[in-house]
């Protein structure tokens, strides 16, 4: 049985003065405050959310 791949996502920039949709995406990722880190399952949905806010987050993990 293979282990699920995860990504470590850290918010490095604020959502202030950004479109509201980007703040909603950060909330969906479990972020919202600077330097908050979450371990998320590496799925297409999560990758898509990260792509929308890539300028606000740092991603570590399997070929992030």
Tab-separated table of N, CA, C and O in Angstrom:
chain	number	residue	atom	x	y	z
A	1	UNK	N	0.843	-1.182	0.000
A	1	UNK	CA	0.000	0.000	0.000
A	1	UNK	C	0.888	1.245	0.000
A	1	UNK	O	1.809	1.348	0.791
A	2	UNK	N	0.643	2.160	-0.893
A	2	UNK	CA	1.470	3.360	-0.971
A	2	UNK	C	0.907	4.464	-0.076
A	2	UNK	O	-0.308	4.600	0.086
A	3	UNK	N	1.823	5.239	0.480
A	3	UNK	CA	1.414	6.361	1.327
A	3	UNK	C	0.912	7.500	0.435
A	3	UNK	O	1.386	7.684	-0.681
A	4	UNK	N	-0.032	8.256	0.958
A	4	UNK	CA	-0.549	9.399	0.206
A	4	UNK	C	0.505	10.495	0.164
A	4	UNK	O	1.166	10.774	1.153
A	5	UNK	N	0.647	11.115	-0.987
A	5	UNK	CA	1.600	12.209	-1.125
A	5	UNK	C	0.986	13.472	-0.537
A	5	UNK	O	-0.212	13.709	-0.669
A	6	UNK	N	1.819	14.269	0.114
A	6	UNK	CA	1.341	15.510	0.704
A	6	UNK	C	2.206	16.672	0.254
A	6	UNK	O	3.347	16.495	-0.175
A	7	UNK	N	1.637	17.843	0.366
A	7	UNK	CA	2.333	19.089	0.089
A	7	UNK	C	2.296	19.935	1.348
A	7	UNK	O	1.276	19.975	2.041
A	8	UNK	N	3.384	20.608	1.634
A	8	UNK	CA	3.433	21.533	2.766
A	8	UNK	C	3.283	22.938	2.187
A	8	UNK	O	4.142	23.395	1.433
A	9	UNK	N	2.203	23.612	2.539
A	9	UNK	CA	1.895	24.934	1.993
A	9	UNK	C	1.972	25.954	3.121
A	9	UNK	O	1.328	25.780	4.159
A	10	UNK	N	2.754	27.022	2.915
A	10	UNK	CA	2.926	28.071	3.913
A	10	UNK	C	2.542	29.405	3.294
A	10	UNK	O	2.984	29.724	2.186
A	11	UNK	N	1.740	30.174	3.995
A	11	UNK	CA	1.373	31.501	3.502
A	11	UNK	C	2.505	32.466	3.804
A	11	UNK	O	2.936	32.601	4.949
A	12	UNK	N	3.003	33.149	2.774
A	12	UNK	CA	4.128	34.070	2.949
A	12	UNK	C	3.747	35.522	2.675
A	12	UNK	O	4.526	36.420	2.969
A	13	UNK	N	2.582	35.739	2.083
A	13	UNK	CA	2.117	37.102	1.817
A	13	UNK	C	0.668	37.239	2.245
A	13	UNK	O	-0.098	36.278	2.235
A	14	UNK	N	0.285	38.451	2.572
A	14	UNK	CA	-1.058	38.741	3.039
A	14	UNK	C	-2.067	38.782	1.893
A	14	UNK	O	-1.726	39.093	0.755
A	15	UNK	N	-3.316	38.508	2.230
A	15	UNK	CA	-4.398	38.591	1.257
A	15	UNK	C	-5.020	39.986	1.222
A	15	UNK	O	-5.952	40.222	0.456
A	16	UNK	N	-4.507	40.894	2.036
A	16	UNK	CA	-5.006	42.268	2.019
A	16	UNK	C	-4.777	42.892	0.650
A	16	UNK	O	-3.742	42.684	0.020
A	17	UNK	N	-5.736	43.673	0.205
A	17	UNK	CA	-5.682	44.363	-1.088
A	17	UNK	C	-5.568	43.408	-2.270
A	17	UNK	O	-5.005	43.750	-3.300
A	18	UNK	N	-6.082	42.215	-2.110
A	18	UNK	CA	-6.138	41.212	-3.176
A	18	UNK	C	-7.609	40.961	-3.489
A	18	UNK	O	-8.483	41.259	-2.670
A	19	UNK	N	-7.888	40.377	-4.640
A	19	UNK	CA	-9.279	40.030	-4.942
A	19	UNK	C	-9.861	39.102	-3.865
A	19	UNK	O	-9.157	38.258	-3.310
A	20	UNK	N	-11.127	39.269	-3.584
A	20	UNK	CA	-11.783	38.479	-2.541
A	20	UNK	C	-11.692	36.986	-2.827
A	20	UNK	O	-11.592	36.172	-1.899
A	21	UNK	N	-11.687	36.610	-4.087
A	21	UNK	CA	-11.619	35.190	-4.434
A	21	UNK	C	-10.306	34.568	-3.948
A	21	UNK	O	-10.273	33.397	-3.572
A	22	UNK	N	-9.217	35.340	-3.938
A	22	UNK	CA	-7.949	34.807	-3.460
A	22	UNK	C	-7.973	34.581	-1.952
A	22	UNK	O	-7.419	33.597	-1.456
A	23	UNK	N	-8.631	35.464	-1.220
A	23	UNK	CA	-8.768	35.274	0.223
A	23	UNK	C	-9.602	34.026	0.514
A	23	UNK	O	-9.292	33.264	1.434
A	24	UNK	N	-10.623	33.800	-0.283
A	24	UNK	CA	-11.465	32.608	-0.121
A	24	UNK	C	-10.658	31.340	-0.398
A	24	UNK	O	-10.792	30.342	0.323
A	25	UNK	N	-9.811	31.376	-1.402
A	25	UNK	CA	-8.977	30.220	-1.722
A	25	UNK	C	-8.009	29.927	-0.578
A	25	UNK	O	-7.819	28.765	-0.189
A	26	UNK	N	-7.403	30.967	0.000
A	26	UNK	CA	-6.511	30.752	1.139
A	26	UNK	C	-7.254	30.096	2.294
A	26	UNK	O	-6.738	29.186	2.944
A	27	UNK	N	-8.468	30.542	2.550
A	27	UNK	CA	-9.290	29.938	3.611
A	27	UNK	C	-9.563	28.471	3.292
A	27	UNK	O	-9.530	27.617	4.170
A	28	UNK	N	-9.837	28.179	2.029
A	28	UNK	CA	-10.093	26.809	1.618
A	28	UNK	C	-8.888	25.907	1.799
A	28	UNK	O	-9.027	24.702	2.026
A	29	UNK	N	-7.703	26.489	1.695
A	29	UNK	CA	-6.472	25.731	1.919
A	29	UNK	C	-6.138	25.616	3.406
A	29	UNK	O	-5.177	24.950	3.777
A	30	UNK	N	-6.914	26.290	4.258
A	30	UNK	CA	-6.660	26.243	5.694
A	30	UNK	C	-5.662	27.282	6.152
A	30	UNK	O	-5.106	27.180	7.242
A	31	UNK	N	-5.431	28.284	5.320
A	31	UNK	CA	-4.491	29.351	5.655
A	31	UNK	C	-5.287	30.603	6.015
A	31	UNK	O	-6.472	30.531	6.244
A	32	UNK	N	-4.646	31.743	6.080
A	32	UNK	CA	-5.362	32.976	6.374
A	32	UNK	C	-4.517	33.936	7.186
A	32	UNK	O	-4.780	35.130	7.216
A	33	UNK	N	-3.504	33.422	7.875
A	33	UNK	CA	-2.577	34.273	8.610
A	33	UNK	C	-1.170	33.985	8.107
A	33	UNK	O	-0.859	32.869	7.685
A	34	UNK	N	-0.329	34.985	8.158
A	34	UNK	CA	1.034	34.824	7.669
A	34	UNK	C	1.775	33.730	8.429
A	34	UNK	O	1.596	33.561	9.633
A	35	UNK	N	2.585	33.003	7.714
A	35	UNK	CA	3.458	31.945	8.243
A	35	UNK	C	2.689	30.745	8.792
A	35	UNK	O	3.277	29.926	9.483
A	36	UNK	N	1.430	30.632	8.482
A	36	UNK	CA	0.666	29.441	8.852
A	36	UNK	C	0.957	28.355	7.825
A	36	UNK	O	0.975	28.617	6.634
A	37	UNK	N	1.198	27.145	8.294
A	37	UNK	CA	1.575	26.031	7.420
A	37	UNK	C	0.560	24.915	7.549
A	37	UNK	O	0.094	24.612	8.648
A	38	UNK	N	0.229	24.298	6.421
A	38	UNK	CA	-0.690	23.159	6.391
A	38	UNK	C	-0.093	22.049	5.546
A	38	UNK	O	0.561	22.315	4.550
A	39	UNK	N	-0.335	20.815	5.953
A	39	UNK	CA	0.025	19.643	5.153
A	39	UNK	C	-1.248	19.221	4.429
A	39	UNK	O	-2.235	18.850	5.073
A	40	UNK	N	-1.230	19.282	3.106
A	40	UNK	CA	-2.408	18.974	2.314
A	40	UNK	C	-2.130	17.807	1.387
A	40	UNK	O	-1.006	17.631	0.908
A	41	UNK	N	-3.161	17.022	1.129
A	41	UNK	CA	-3.038	15.902	0.199
A	41	UNK	C	-2.780	16.443	-1.209
A	41	UNK	O	-3.367	17.428	-1.621
A	42	UNK	N	-1.892	15.784	-1.923
A	42	UNK	CA	-1.518	16.226	-3.268
A	42	UNK	C	-2.553	15.735	-4.278
A	42	UNK	O	-2.447	14.654	-4.825
A	43	UNK	N	-3.579	16.566	-4.505
A	43	UNK	CA	-4.627	16.242	-5.467
A	43	UNK	C	-4.696	17.345	-6.515
A	43	UNK	O	-4.141	18.434	-6.337
A	44	UNK	N	-5.397	17.062	-7.587
A	44	UNK	CA	-5.560	18.050	-8.654
A	44	UNK	C	-6.286	19.296	-8.146
A	44	UNK	O	-5.958	20.421	-8.529
A	45	UNK	N	-7.272	19.111	-7.274
A	45	UNK	CA	-8.033	20.244	-6.743
A	45	UNK	C	-7.141	21.163	-5.909
A	45	UNK	O	-7.182	22.393	-6.053
A	46	UNK	N	-6.321	20.574	-5.060
A	46	UNK	CA	-5.425	21.369	-4.221
A	46	UNK	C	-4.381	22.059	-5.089
A	46	UNK	O	-4.082	23.243	-4.887
A	47	UNK	N	-3.848	21.362	-6.085
A	47	UNK	CA	-2.875	21.976	-6.990
A	47	UNK	C	-3.485	23.168	-7.729
A	47	UNK	O	-2.828	24.177	-7.935
A	48	UNK	N	-4.746	23.056	-8.126
A	48	UNK	CA	-5.420	24.148	-8.810
A	48	UNK	C	-5.597	25.358	-7.916
A	48	UNK	O	-5.413	26.500	-8.352
A	49	UNK	N	-5.943	25.114	-6.650
A	49	UNK	CA	-6.094	26.216	-5.690
A	49	UNK	C	-4.750	26.903	-5.455
A	49	UNK	O	-4.675	28.135	-5.405
A	50	UNK	N	-3.699	26.110	-5.320
A	50	UNK	CA	-2.363	26.671	-5.105
A	50	UNK	C	-1.944	27.514	-6.312
A	50	UNK	O	-1.355	28.587	-6.151
A	51	UNK	N	-2.271	27.065	-7.503
A	51	UNK	CA	-1.910	27.804	-8.713
A	51	UNK	C	-2.547	29.191	-8.733
A	51	UNK	O	-1.949	30.143	-9.243
A	52	UNK	N	-3.743	29.322	-8.181
A	52	UNK	CA	-4.437	30.616	-8.172
A	52	UNK	C	-3.814	31.608	-7.200
A	52	UNK	O	-3.979	32.813	-7.360
A	53	UNK	N	-3.129	31.105	-6.165
A	53	UNK	CA	-2.535	31.989	-5.157
A	53	UNK	C	-1.034	31.717	-5.001
A	53	UNK	O	-0.471	31.917	-3.932
A	54	UNK	N	-0.383	31.293	-6.079
A	54	UNK	CA	1.026	30.916	-5.996
A	54	UNK	C	1.931	32.064	-5.564
A	54	UNK	O	3.015	31.841	-5.031
A	55	UNK	N	1.497	33.303	-5.775
A	55	UNK	CA	2.279	34.463	-5.378
A	55	UNK	C	2.138	34.780	-3.889
A	55	UNK	O	2.862	35.619	-3.368
A	56	UNK	N	1.217	34.102	-3.207
A	56	UNK	CA	0.988	34.338	-1.780
A	56	UNK	C	1.483	33.199	-0.899
A	56	UNK	O	1.518	33.352	0.328
A	57	UNK	N	1.838	32.073	-1.493
A	57	UNK	CA	2.212	30.898	-0.711
A	57	UNK	C	3.552	30.327	-1.167
A	57	UNK	O	4.016	30.601	-2.272
A	58	UNK	N	4.147	29.518	-0.291
A	58	UNK	CA	5.346	28.750	-0.611
A	58	UNK	C	4.977	27.283	-0.472
A	58	UNK	O	4.331	26.884	0.503
A	59	UNK	N	5.381	26.470	-1.445
A	59	UNK	CA	5.009	25.051	-1.460
A	59	UNK	C	6.260	24.197	-1.359
A	59	UNK	O	7.213	24.398	-2.113
A	60	UNK	N	6.255	23.253	-0.418
A	60	UNK	CA	7.322	22.275	-0.286
A	60	UNK	C	6.676	20.909	-0.407
A	60	UNK	O	5.547	20.707	0.035
A	61	UNK	N	7.373	19.982	-0.982
A	61	UNK	CA	6.829	18.639	-1.087
A	61	UNK	C	7.269	17.977	-2.366
A	61	UNK	O	8.203	18.415	-3.033
A	62	UNK	N	6.575	16.922	-2.728
A	62	UNK	CA	6.915	16.117	-3.900
A	62	UNK	C	6.901	16.980	-5.153
A	62	UNK	O	5.857	17.448	-5.584
A	63	UNK	N	8.060	17.201	-5.726
A	63	UNK	CA	8.274	18.050	-6.916
A	63	UNK	C	7.276	19.190	-7.028
A	63	UNK	O	6.571	19.347	-7.992
A	64	UNK	N	7.232	19.984	-5.964
A	64	UNK	CA	6.318	21.122	-5.888
A	64	UNK	C	6.698	22.143	-6.920
A	64	UNK	O	5.977	22.932	-7.374
